[in-house]
Short mmCIF file of C-alpha atoms in Angstrom, two decimals:
data_model
loop_
_atom_site.label_atom_id
_atom_site.label_comp_id
_atom_site.label_asym_id
_atom_site.label_seq_id
_atom_site.Cartn_x
_atom_site.Cartn_y
_atom_site.Cartn_z
CA MET A 1 -1.24 58.49 -2.35
CA LEU A 2 -0.48 56.68 0.70
CA SER A 3 -1.70 59.39 2.77
CA ALA A 4 -4.53 58.41 1.28
CA ALA A 5 -4.78 54.59 1.77
CA LEU A 6 -3.61 56.19 5.62
CA LEU A 7 -7.26 57.31 6.11
CA PHE A 8 -8.10 53.94 6.37
CA LYS A 9 -5.19 53.27 8.32
CA ASP A 10 -6.59 49.59 9.82
CA ALA A 11 -7.78 48.46 6.92
CA LEU A 12 -4.49 48.86 5.54
CA TYR A 13 -3.22 47.16 9.02
CA GLY A 14 -5.70 44.03 7.98
CA ALA A 15 -4.99 43.18 4.31
CA LEU A 16 -1.05 43.32 5.93
CA ILE A 17 -1.88 40.82 8.82
CA ILE A 18 -4.45 39.12 6.40
CA SER A 19 -0.75 38.64 3.36
CA VAL A 20 1.62 37.82 5.52
CA VAL A 21 -0.20 34.84 7.23
CA CYS A 22 -2.44 33.82 4.42
CA ALA A 23 1.02 33.80 2.31
CA ALA A 24 3.06 31.96 4.94
CA LEU A 25 0.39 28.83 4.74
CA GLY A 26 0.15 29.74 0.99
CA VAL A 27 3.81 27.90 0.50
CA TYR A 28 2.35 24.41 2.20
CA VAL A 29 -0.72 24.92 -0.20
CA VAL A 30 1.39 25.34 -2.97
CA LEU A 31 4.15 22.85 -2.60
CA ARG A 32 1.31 20.41 -1.89
CA ARG A 33 -0.59 21.10 -4.59
CA ILE A 34 -4.01 21.40 -2.53
CA VAL A 35 -4.09 24.88 -4.10
CA PHE A 36 -7.53 24.23 -4.95
CA VAL A 37 -8.78 22.73 -0.87
CA GLY A 38 -7.25 25.79 -0.25
CA ALA A 39 -9.81 27.26 -3.26
CA ALA A 40 -12.51 24.41 -1.32
CA ILE A 41 -12.26 26.04 2.04
CA ALA A 42 -12.29 29.60 1.00
CA GLN A 43 -15.56 28.72 -1.28
CA LEU A 44 -17.57 27.04 2.21
CA SER A 45 -16.17 29.66 4.62
CA SER A 46 -18.22 31.67 2.42
CA MET A 47 -21.07 29.68 2.49
CA GLY A 48 -20.84 29.97 5.90
CA ILE A 49 -20.66 33.68 6.24
CA ALA A 50 -23.76 33.77 3.38
CA LEU A 51 -26.00 31.66 5.44
CA ALA A 52 -25.41 33.74 8.56
CA LEU A 53 -26.67 36.44 6.94
CA PHE A 54 -29.77 35.05 5.00
CA MET A 55 -30.74 33.54 8.64
CA SER A 56 -29.82 37.32 10.35
CA GLY A 57 -32.62 38.72 7.55
CA MET A 58 -34.82 36.12 8.50
CA GLY A 59 -34.57 36.82 12.05
CA TRP A 60 -33.52 33.22 12.92
CA LEU A 61 -31.20 32.08 15.29
CA THR A 62 -30.54 36.63 16.48
CA GLY A 63 -27.89 35.71 18.63
CA MET A 64 -25.57 33.69 16.80
CA THR A 65 -26.50 35.47 13.29
CA ALA A 66 -24.61 38.37 14.53
CA HIS A 67 -21.09 37.15 14.03
CA PRO A 68 -21.11 35.57 10.33
CA VAL A 69 -17.46 34.58 11.13
CA ALA A 70 -18.59 31.55 13.96
CA PHE A 71 -21.18 30.36 10.79
CA SER A 72 -17.60 31.22 8.78
CA LEU A 73 -15.41 28.60 11.19
CA ALA A 74 -17.62 26.18 11.07
CA PHE A 75 -17.76 25.57 7.71
CA ALA A 76 -14.33 26.11 6.81
CA MET A 77 -13.48 23.46 9.51
CA ALA A 78 -15.77 21.17 8.46
CA GLY A 79 -14.01 21.28 5.50
CA ALA A 80 -10.05 21.13 7.01
CA VAL A 81 -10.91 18.08 8.64
CA PHE A 82 -12.81 16.72 5.34
CA PHE A 83 -9.71 17.33 3.49
CA GLY A 84 -6.92 16.37 6.72
CA LEU A 85 -8.60 13.18 6.61
CA GLY A 86 -8.53 12.26 2.49
CA GLY A 87 -12.31 13.68 2.02
CA GLY A 88 -13.85 11.22 0.05
CA ALA A 89 -11.08 8.84 -0.90
CA ARG A 90 -12.73 5.74 0.42
CA ALA A 91 -15.00 6.26 -1.16
CA GLY A 92 -13.69 5.64 -4.38
CA VAL A 93 -13.84 9.18 -5.51
CA PRO A 94 -10.97 10.85 -7.16
CA PRO A 95 -9.46 13.77 -4.76
CA ASP A 96 -9.37 16.24 -7.45
CA ALA A 97 -13.49 15.45 -8.07
CA THR A 98 -13.96 15.94 -4.31
CA ILE A 99 -13.08 19.43 -4.12
CA GLY A 100 -14.12 20.13 -7.46
CA VAL A 101 -17.81 18.84 -5.75
CA THR A 102 -17.35 20.18 -2.82
CA TYR A 103 -15.90 23.80 -4.55
CA ALA A 104 -18.95 24.44 -6.63
CA VAL A 105 -21.99 22.62 -4.69
CA ALA A 106 -20.64 25.46 -1.64
CA ALA A 107 -20.62 28.53 -3.99
CA ALA A 108 -23.67 27.72 -5.56
CA LEU A 109 -25.39 26.89 -1.92
CA GLY A 110 -23.43 30.18 -0.75
CA ILE A 111 -25.04 32.80 -3.80
CA LEU A 112 -28.36 30.76 -3.20
CA LEU A 113 -28.97 31.84 0.24
CA ILE A 114 -27.19 35.20 -0.26
CA SER A 115 -29.83 35.77 -2.98
CA LYS A 116 -32.31 35.29 -0.33
CA ALA A 117 -30.67 37.53 2.28
CA ALA A 118 -31.82 40.60 3.30
CA SER A 119 -28.76 42.67 3.61
CA GLY A 120 -28.48 45.43 0.59
CA GLU A 121 -24.89 45.25 1.31
CA ALA A 122 -24.69 41.70 2.02
CA HIS A 123 -23.71 40.25 -1.89
CA ASP A 124 -20.59 42.86 -2.33
CA ILE A 125 -19.37 41.53 0.91
CA PHE A 126 -19.78 38.01 0.47
CA LEU A 127 -18.01 38.07 -3.52
CA GLN A 128 -15.35 40.70 -2.17
CA GLY A 129 -15.22 41.10 1.16
CA ASN A 130 -14.86 44.00 3.29
CA ILE A 131 -11.36 45.24 3.63
CA LEU A 132 -12.40 48.87 4.07
CA GLY A 133 -14.67 48.35 6.42
CA ILE A 134 -11.72 46.65 9.12
CA THR A 135 -12.00 48.04 12.00
CA ARG A 136 -9.71 48.35 15.00
CA GLY A 137 -11.21 45.71 16.59
CA ASP A 138 -11.17 43.21 13.91
CA VAL A 139 -7.01 44.23 14.03
CA TRP A 140 -6.59 42.71 17.17
CA VAL A 141 -8.47 39.99 16.31
CA LEU A 142 -6.64 39.39 13.67
CA LEU A 143 -3.42 39.62 14.97
CA GLY A 144 -5.28 37.08 17.61
CA VAL A 145 -5.49 34.89 14.69
CA SER A 146 -2.51 34.62 12.77
CA ILE A 147 -0.28 35.26 15.32
CA PRO A 148 -0.89 31.50 17.21
CA VAL A 149 -1.29 29.97 13.91
CA LEU A 150 2.65 31.81 12.58
CA LEU A 151 4.04 30.30 16.09
CA ILE A 152 2.42 27.16 15.54
CA HIS A 153 3.87 27.15 12.21
CA LEU A 154 7.62 28.74 13.25
CA VAL A 155 7.90 25.96 16.13
CA PHE A 156 6.83 23.25 14.38
CA TYR A 157 8.05 23.90 10.36
CA LYS A 158 10.74 20.53 10.43
CA GLU A 159 7.16 17.85 11.05
CA PHE A 160 5.43 19.61 8.60
CA LEU A 161 8.08 20.41 6.14
CA PHE A 162 9.20 16.57 6.56
CA VAL A 163 4.56 14.62 6.42
CA SER A 164 4.59 17.14 3.29
CA PHE A 165 7.78 15.73 2.09
CA ASP A 166 8.17 12.55 2.71
CA ARG A 167 4.50 11.26 4.64
CA GLU A 168 5.81 6.87 4.31
CA THR A 169 8.93 7.68 6.25
CA ALA A 170 7.87 10.12 8.55
CA ARG A 171 5.49 7.56 10.10
CA THR A 172 8.60 4.41 9.87
CA LEU A 173 10.06 7.25 12.62
CA GLY A 174 7.53 7.37 14.30
CA TYR A 175 5.41 11.30 13.12
CA ASN A 176 1.25 11.03 12.99
CA VAL A 177 0.79 11.87 9.86
CA THR A 178 -2.85 12.20 10.37
CA TRP A 179 -2.41 14.26 13.10
CA TRP A 180 0.22 16.57 11.19
CA ASN A 181 -1.79 16.84 8.43
CA LEU A 182 -5.06 17.89 10.22
CA LEU A 183 -2.77 20.26 12.01
CA LEU A 184 -1.89 21.87 8.80
CA TYR A 185 -5.58 21.91 7.98
CA PHE A 186 -6.24 23.03 11.25
CA THR A 187 -4.05 26.15 11.15
CA LEU A 188 -5.41 26.54 7.39
CA GLY A 189 -8.88 26.61 8.29
CA VAL A 190 -8.60 29.24 11.03
CA VAL A 191 -7.65 31.32 8.85
CA ILE A 192 -9.57 31.19 5.92
CA ALA A 193 -12.21 31.55 8.23
CA PHE A 194 -11.20 35.13 9.79
CA ALA A 195 -9.84 36.17 7.16
CA MET A 196 -13.09 35.36 4.87
CA GLN A 197 -15.72 37.82 6.28
CA PHE A 198 -13.13 40.96 5.34
CA ALA A 199 -10.99 40.01 2.35
CA GLY A 200 -13.37 37.67 0.66
CA VAL A 201 -13.09 34.30 -1.57
CA MET A 202 -10.98 36.07 -4.27
CA LEU A 203 -8.37 37.50 -2.47
CA VAL A 204 -8.05 34.90 0.39
CA PHE A 205 -7.29 32.45 -2.40
CA ASN A 206 -5.21 35.11 -4.01
CA PHE A 207 -3.44 35.63 -0.98
CA LEU A 208 -3.20 31.55 -0.52
CA VAL A 209 -1.56 31.32 -4.25
CA LEU A 210 0.33 34.19 -5.92
CA PRO A 211 2.78 34.90 -3.54
CA ALA A 212 3.96 31.52 -3.00
CA VAL A 213 3.87 30.66 -6.62
CA THR A 214 6.43 34.10 -7.50
CA GLY A 215 8.64 33.09 -3.93
CA MET A 216 8.85 29.56 -5.99
CA LEU A 217 9.71 30.68 -9.65
CA VAL A 218 13.17 33.34 -7.70
CA ALA A 219 13.89 31.34 -4.69
CA ARG A 220 15.70 27.97 -4.62
CA SER A 221 15.17 26.88 -0.61
CA MET A 222 12.71 26.84 1.09
CA GLN A 223 13.73 29.89 3.32
CA GLY A 224 13.87 31.85 0.43
CA ILE A 225 10.41 30.69 -0.89
CA PHE A 226 8.94 31.90 2.36
CA VAL A 227 11.05 35.07 2.44
CA VAL A 228 10.25 36.31 -0.99
CA ALA A 229 6.21 35.21 -0.53
CA LEU A 230 5.94 37.38 2.60
CA VAL A 231 7.71 40.10 0.66
CA ALA A 232 5.36 39.60 -2.39
CA ALA A 233 1.96 39.94 0.17
CA VAL A 234 3.03 42.85 2.04
CA ILE A 235 3.83 44.68 -1.76
CA ALA A 236 1.23 43.45 -2.81
CA ALA A 237 -1.31 44.39 0.22
CA PHE A 238 0.97 48.05 0.61
CA VAL A 239 0.88 48.88 -3.01
CA GLY A 240 -2.54 48.02 -4.29
CA PHE A 241 -4.57 49.23 -1.01
CA SER A 242 -2.68 52.65 -1.72
CA LEU A 243 -3.76 52.50 -5.22
CA SER A 244 -7.59 51.36 -4.93
CA VAL A 245 -8.56 54.59 -2.61
CA PRO A 246 -6.96 57.45 -4.07
CA PHE A 247 -8.12 56.08 -7.82
CA ASP A 248 -10.63 55.21 -6.43
CA LEU A 249 -11.07 50.83 -7.53
CA PRO A 250 -12.41 47.85 -5.26
CA SER A 251 -9.26 47.19 -2.82
CA GLY A 252 -9.61 43.27 -3.37
CA PRO A 253 -8.68 43.60 -7.41
CA ALA A 254 -6.32 46.19 -7.47
CA ILE A 255 -4.49 44.43 -4.19
CA ILE A 256 -4.61 40.45 -6.69
CA ALA A 257 -3.76 42.71 -9.79
CA VAL A 258 -0.56 43.51 -8.56
CA SER A 259 -0.19 40.05 -6.59
CA GLY A 260 -0.33 38.67 -10.70
CA VAL A 261 2.38 41.87 -11.56
CA LEU A 262 5.00 40.77 -8.86
CA ALA A 263 4.49 37.04 -10.20
CA LEU A 264 4.82 38.01 -13.77
CA LEU A 265 7.91 39.79 -12.64
CA GLY A 266 9.14 36.33 -11.02
CA SER A 267 8.60 34.56 -13.86
CA GLY A 268 10.88 36.65 -15.47
CA ALA A 269 13.48 36.37 -13.13
CA ARG A 270 13.49 32.90 -13.51
CA ARG A 271 14.02 33.33 -16.88
CA LEU A 272 17.34 35.43 -16.82
CA GLN A 273 18.65 32.89 -13.77
CA ARG A 274 18.17 30.13 -16.21
CA ARG A 275 20.41 32.39 -18.90
CA MET B 1 21.45 -15.89 15.11
CA THR B 2 18.89 -13.92 17.06
CA ALA B 3 15.25 -12.94 15.41
CA LEU B 4 14.88 -9.38 15.18
CA ILE B 5 11.10 -9.59 13.71
CA THR B 6 8.81 -13.36 13.90
CA PHE B 7 5.78 -13.60 12.03
CA ASP B 8 4.27 -16.57 13.39
CA HIS B 9 1.19 -17.74 11.93
CA ALA B 10 0.36 -13.96 10.88
CA THR B 11 -2.72 -13.64 8.54
CA LEU B 12 -2.62 -10.57 6.74
CA GLY B 13 -5.34 -8.37 5.13
CA TYR B 14 -7.06 -4.56 5.03
CA GLY B 15 -10.97 -5.49 6.85
CA ARG B 16 -11.89 -8.53 5.87
CA ARG B 17 -9.61 -8.92 2.42
CA VAL B 18 -7.09 -11.34 3.48
CA VAL B 19 -3.29 -11.01 1.28
CA LEU B 20 -1.74 -13.12 2.90
CA SER B 21 -2.42 -16.70 5.43
CA ASP B 22 -0.59 -18.22 7.62
CA LEU B 23 2.61 -16.47 7.30
CA THR B 24 5.32 -17.84 9.88
CA PHE B 25 9.43 -17.06 9.57
CA ASP B 26 12.09 -14.74 11.32
CA ILE B 27 14.61 -12.21 9.57
CA PRO B 28 17.36 -12.63 11.62
CA GLU B 29 20.08 -10.15 12.63
CA GLY B 30 22.50 -10.44 10.01
CA ASP B 31 20.74 -11.47 7.53
CA PHE B 32 20.31 -9.93 3.92
CA LEU B 33 15.97 -10.68 2.20
CA GLY B 34 15.27 -9.91 -0.70
CA LEU B 35 11.10 -9.59 -0.55
CA VAL B 36 10.73 -10.64 -4.49
CA GLY B 37 7.22 -10.46 -6.29
CA PRO B 38 4.60 -9.10 -8.65
CA ASN B 39 3.58 -6.21 -7.93
CA GLY B 40 0.00 -6.25 -6.49
CA ALA B 41 0.95 -9.40 -4.09
CA GLY B 42 1.59 -8.38 -0.88
CA LYS B 43 4.94 -7.56 -0.69
CA THR B 44 3.71 -3.71 0.28
CA THR B 45 1.54 -6.09 2.96
CA ILE B 46 4.43 -7.31 4.84
CA LEU B 47 6.46 -4.69 5.19
CA ARG B 48 3.96 -2.11 6.14
CA ALA B 49 3.07 -5.18 9.33
CA ILE B 50 7.19 -5.02 9.72
CA LEU B 51 7.29 -1.33 10.67
CA GLY B 52 3.85 -1.64 12.34
CA SER B 53 1.74 0.56 10.55
CA LEU B 54 -0.70 -3.16 9.45
CA ASP B 55 -1.46 -4.72 12.87
CA PRO B 56 -1.94 -8.81 11.64
CA LEU B 57 -5.73 -10.21 11.72
CA GLN B 58 -4.70 -13.18 13.05
CA GLY B 59 -1.18 -14.70 14.61
CA SER B 60 1.47 -12.61 15.93
CA VAL B 61 4.12 -10.31 13.64
CA SER B 62 7.15 -9.29 17.04
CA ILE B 63 10.15 -7.02 16.76
CA THR B 64 12.35 -7.51 19.16
CA PRO B 65 12.09 -4.15 21.89
CA GLY B 66 14.71 -1.24 20.64
CA LEU B 67 14.52 -2.46 17.02
CA ARG B 68 15.27 0.42 14.96
CA PHE B 69 14.29 0.52 11.06
CA GLY B 70 16.04 2.97 8.43
CA TYR B 71 13.72 2.81 5.45
CA VAL B 72 14.22 3.73 2.13
CA PRO B 73 10.75 4.64 -0.12
CA GLN B 74 10.03 4.39 -3.44
CA ARG B 75 12.26 7.29 -4.86
CA ASP B 76 8.43 8.36 -6.61
CA SER B 77 6.99 9.04 -3.30
CA VAL B 78 8.99 11.51 -2.21
CA ASP B 79 7.70 15.04 -3.22
CA TYR B 80 10.36 16.58 -5.24
CA ASN B 81 8.76 19.67 -5.42
CA PHE B 82 10.16 20.68 -2.36
CA PRO B 83 13.49 22.32 -3.36
CA LEU B 84 15.34 21.11 -0.03
CA LYS B 85 19.07 20.84 -0.31
CA VAL B 86 20.94 16.84 -0.37
CA VAL B 87 22.04 17.00 3.49
CA ASP B 88 18.58 18.40 4.35
CA VAL B 89 16.37 15.65 3.21
CA VAL B 90 19.51 13.26 4.77
CA LEU B 91 19.17 15.06 8.50
CA MET B 92 15.38 14.57 8.42
CA GLY B 93 16.85 10.91 9.13
CA ARG B 94 17.95 12.18 12.51
CA TYR B 95 14.41 14.07 14.00
CA ASP B 96 12.94 12.07 15.78
CA ARG B 97 16.25 12.53 17.58
CA VAL B 98 16.03 15.97 17.65
CA GLY B 99 13.28 15.83 19.05
CA LEU B 100 9.08 17.87 18.37
CA GLY B 101 9.87 21.65 16.97
CA ARG B 102 13.16 21.90 17.94
CA ARG B 103 16.16 22.80 15.22
CA PRO B 104 18.62 19.79 14.24
CA THR B 105 22.46 20.63 15.80
CA ALA B 106 25.66 20.83 14.31
CA LYS B 107 26.31 17.87 15.28
CA ASP B 108 22.80 16.43 13.68
CA ARG B 109 24.75 17.93 10.06
CA ALA B 110 28.29 16.51 10.87
CA LEU B 111 26.74 12.44 11.14
CA ALA B 112 24.42 13.53 7.47
CA CYS B 113 27.66 14.84 5.99
CA THR B 114 29.36 11.35 7.18
CA ALA B 115 26.03 9.42 5.78
CA LEU B 116 26.44 11.05 2.55
CA GLU B 117 30.05 9.99 2.51
CA HIS B 118 29.25 6.68 3.67
CA VAL B 119 27.26 6.84 -0.35
CA GLY B 120 30.00 8.07 -1.85
CA ILE B 121 28.37 11.93 -2.38
CA LEU B 122 29.56 13.84 0.01
CA ASP B 123 30.22 16.23 -2.78
CA LEU B 124 26.39 16.63 -3.72
CA ALA B 125 25.11 17.30 0.17
CA GLU B 126 24.65 21.44 -0.84
CA ARG B 127 23.11 20.89 -4.24
CA PRO B 128 19.50 20.83 -4.54
CA LEU B 129 17.35 16.97 -4.10
CA ASN B 130 15.78 17.10 -7.15
CA ALA B 131 19.15 18.25 -9.20
CA LEU B 132 20.15 14.59 -8.99
CA SER B 133 20.01 11.74 -10.98
CA GLY B 134 18.09 8.49 -10.48
CA GLY B 135 20.95 6.37 -8.95
CA GLN B 136 22.29 9.85 -6.73
CA LYS B 137 18.84 10.72 -5.24
CA GLN B 138 18.65 6.35 -3.88
CA ARG B 139 22.00 7.51 -2.76
CA ALA B 140 20.86 10.28 -0.81
CA LEU B 141 17.55 8.83 0.49
CA ILE B 142 20.08 5.37 1.40
CA ALA B 143 22.17 8.07 3.74
CA ARG B 144 19.15 9.02 5.41
CA ALA B 145 17.75 5.91 6.05
CA LEU B 146 21.18 4.87 7.59
CA VAL B 147 22.06 8.71 10.17
CA GLY B 148 19.40 7.34 12.15
CA ASP B 149 21.93 4.80 13.42
CA PRO B 150 18.78 1.73 11.89
CA THR B 151 19.17 -2.18 13.19
CA VAL B 152 17.16 -2.66 10.10
CA LEU B 153 18.00 -1.48 6.64
CA ILE B 154 14.65 -1.71 4.62
CA LEU B 155 14.85 -0.69 1.40
CA ASP B 156 11.49 -0.20 -1.22
CA GLU B 157 12.21 -0.98 -4.93
CA PRO B 158 15.56 0.46 -4.28
CA THR B 159 16.38 0.21 -8.71
CA ASN B 160 13.07 0.85 -9.68
CA GLY B 161 13.03 2.80 -13.61
CA MET B 162 17.11 2.86 -13.48
CA ASP B 163 18.87 1.69 -15.90
CA LEU B 164 21.64 -1.17 -15.76
CA VAL B 165 24.46 0.68 -14.98
CA SER B 166 22.49 2.74 -11.41
CA THR B 167 20.74 -0.50 -10.52
CA THR B 168 24.05 -2.23 -10.48
CA GLN B 169 25.52 0.88 -8.51
CA ILE B 170 22.99 0.54 -5.68
CA LEU B 171 22.82 -2.87 -5.17
CA GLY B 172 26.38 -3.04 -5.06
CA LEU B 173 26.42 -0.47 -2.51
CA VAL B 174 23.57 -1.85 -0.33
CA ARG B 175 25.58 -4.95 -0.79
CA GLU B 176 28.95 -3.23 0.70
CA LEU B 177 26.74 -2.08 3.36
CA HIS B 178 25.39 -4.93 4.35
CA GLU B 179 28.70 -6.75 4.56
CA ARG B 180 30.48 -4.02 5.78
CA ASP B 181 28.47 -2.80 8.26
CA ASN B 182 27.34 -5.70 9.14
CA LEU B 183 23.79 -4.70 8.54
CA THR B 184 20.77 -6.29 8.06
CA VAL B 185 19.12 -5.24 5.00
CA LEU B 186 15.39 -6.38 3.72
CA MET B 187 15.44 -4.80 0.03
CA VAL B 188 11.42 -5.50 -1.31
CA SER B 189 11.50 -5.58 -5.29
CA HIS B 190 9.88 -7.15 -8.51
CA ALA B 191 12.83 -7.50 -10.36
CA LEU B 192 14.10 -11.61 -8.57
CA ASN B 193 17.44 -11.64 -11.29
CA GLU B 194 18.17 -7.96 -9.80
CA VAL B 195 17.53 -9.16 -5.68
CA ALA B 196 18.59 -12.89 -6.55
CA ASN B 197 22.90 -12.17 -7.07
CA TYR B 198 23.11 -10.14 -4.50
CA VAL B 199 21.03 -11.39 -1.41
CA ASN B 200 21.43 -14.61 1.01
CA ARG B 201 18.06 -15.45 1.24
CA ILE B 202 14.28 -14.50 -0.86
CA ALA B 203 11.14 -14.49 0.52
CA LEU B 204 9.37 -14.81 -2.75
CA VAL B 205 5.15 -13.76 -3.14
CA VAL B 206 3.05 -14.37 -5.30
CA GLU B 207 -0.92 -14.06 -4.86
CA ARG B 208 -2.01 -15.93 -2.07
CA GLY B 209 1.86 -17.57 -2.04
CA PHE B 210 4.75 -16.99 0.27
CA ARG B 211 7.83 -19.03 0.22
CA ILE B 212 10.86 -18.16 1.83
CA GLY B 213 14.74 -19.92 1.93
CA THR B 214 18.34 -19.02 0.52
CA VAL B 215 18.57 -18.35 -2.90
CA GLY B 216 19.92 -21.84 -3.99
CA GLU B 217 17.30 -23.19 -2.28
CA ILE B 218 14.59 -20.28 -4.15
CA MET B 219 16.11 -20.11 -6.98
CA THR B 220 15.54 -23.71 -8.85
CA GLU B 221 13.47 -23.87 -12.40
CA GLN B 222 10.98 -26.30 -10.21
CA THR B 223 9.66 -23.82 -7.38
CA LEU B 224 9.40 -21.14 -9.93
CA SER B 225 7.88 -22.39 -12.00
CA HIS B 226 5.38 -23.98 -9.46
CA MET B 227 5.28 -20.67 -7.83
CA TYR B 228 4.66 -18.15 -10.94
CA GLY B 229 3.04 -20.98 -12.46
CA ILE B 230 4.37 -20.77 -16.07
CA PRO B 231 7.90 -23.03 -17.34
CA VAL B 232 11.06 -21.07 -16.09
CA ASP B 233 14.48 -21.81 -16.84
CA VAL B 234 17.03 -21.17 -13.74
CA ASP B 235 20.61 -20.23 -16.27
CA GLU B 236 23.64 -19.53 -14.93
CA MET B 237 25.94 -17.12 -15.84
CA HIS B 238 29.61 -16.00 -14.35
CA GLY B 239 28.26 -17.08 -11.79
CA HIS B 240 24.89 -15.52 -11.82
CA ARG B 241 21.77 -17.15 -11.15
CA ILE B 242 19.30 -16.04 -14.27
CA VAL B 243 15.71 -16.62 -14.40
CA VAL B 244 14.04 -16.44 -18.07
CA ALA B 245 9.85 -17.47 -18.64
CA ARG B 246 9.38 -20.17 -21.32
CA ARG B 247 8.17 -18.34 -24.47
CA ASN B 248 4.95 -19.47 -25.08
CA GLY B 249 5.60 -21.27 -21.55
CA GLN B 250 2.30 -22.96 -20.94
CA GLN B 251 0.16 -23.15 -17.21
CA VAL B 252 2.01 -25.90 -15.59
CA VAL B 253 -0.09 -28.23 -14.33
CA GLY B 254 -0.58 -27.63 -10.25
CA ALA B 255 0.97 -24.43 -9.42
CA ARG B 256 -0.39 -21.87 -8.29
CA PRO B 257 -2.71 -19.76 -10.65
CA HIS B 258 -0.66 -16.86 -11.52
CA ALA B 259 -2.62 -13.50 -10.59
#
């Protein structure tokens, strides 16, 4: 099973990198209750990819559309800034409704665009990503994006924690809460945009949510949640990917299924702890 | 005594909406001031002006240079979803001194423990904050405000949602901190009866109305009836002042319209 998976070494490395960086950011996504902001940004990002594929098929702006990640990044960053600044609150729309509108419209527009894209495999890539298509070059790109993001979160852990836990008090101690929130959402947008083109909406959303939930179920401290989330994400990526190759299963759903099993095990462990 | 915070004909509001106009008062060093009024009257607006997050529309709000605020937010504004130990929450009060991107030192941790001892919950230092009772959480948040060595302690609705015992203990603790450490305290609350028996002065904020004075000056039937717009009685029991609105009270003639 492992030997079959190692035939796609670069794909496995790519999946592992995506799992680690998404799971680390996912701890904030889950604890701050912005799970559906993550989903909406992922959907915006996928709409960017769909637009690039559509324009490429139409022969428009061929120089730019050869790099769908540029479109993915632009849409993800627009979403990150919008939600980071409190998205729609000033217009009197409840935050969850704004997220819902963004998600629904971005998903619908993405599907409309992809349905008219000329590329035959575009539809599958849009829905499921294309983990098996990850090349050695993609692995380096993913590392180049993930390492700075993880370093930012490691160095400024205290600042991100403070503005997430108690923004009012952080403000009185001189923290620019808006700026720190924007930086958090900015890193989230960058990671989602780069992960999206390989992993697809469903898998990126999985890595942002399920490992962190497993961490919350098992651990009792912030450090513990980060450690369990990262371990759960790596196990899910490795086991899911290794099972998908020999059994000819789509990699993304296989990884998500393993993440689900780990979350269930975490829930069981939580019940045992309570006894 | 030196004025630490001075409002000079300050008009406060948001955009074009004026919440309070022409406020002139100061908070001197060593004061224990209760900022009291119903929800929506403008207490938070005054608080924001003091904390520097709201500029006055007119006039000025002056803060003595070098003043450090120890802020205790409303208990529910903190996100208890985060599994943080009490001592780690208290350490946050020193984050601005620790510096950007740096980790708290053993000295910071020792100061956090001293602050916890000061508020009587050192034994809870390693417990998760979200496992504590309402009163214990409030003590932890007060310890966090104290660990930064503040000049002025500001508490926003510290007894909101608490039972009688916890309320009495928290207000007693704040009074003790004021007297023992000569700490200047500003306490925001909507509960006049609670605050009046612990503070030295009261700033009463009602819709578009503001009056400040000693407890004796504010806690009179005439002043309160005028400010709240309904007839009230002020009685005294065992040295405590108690305000009671008269049953079926009619609107007081010439009073401020009630919110």
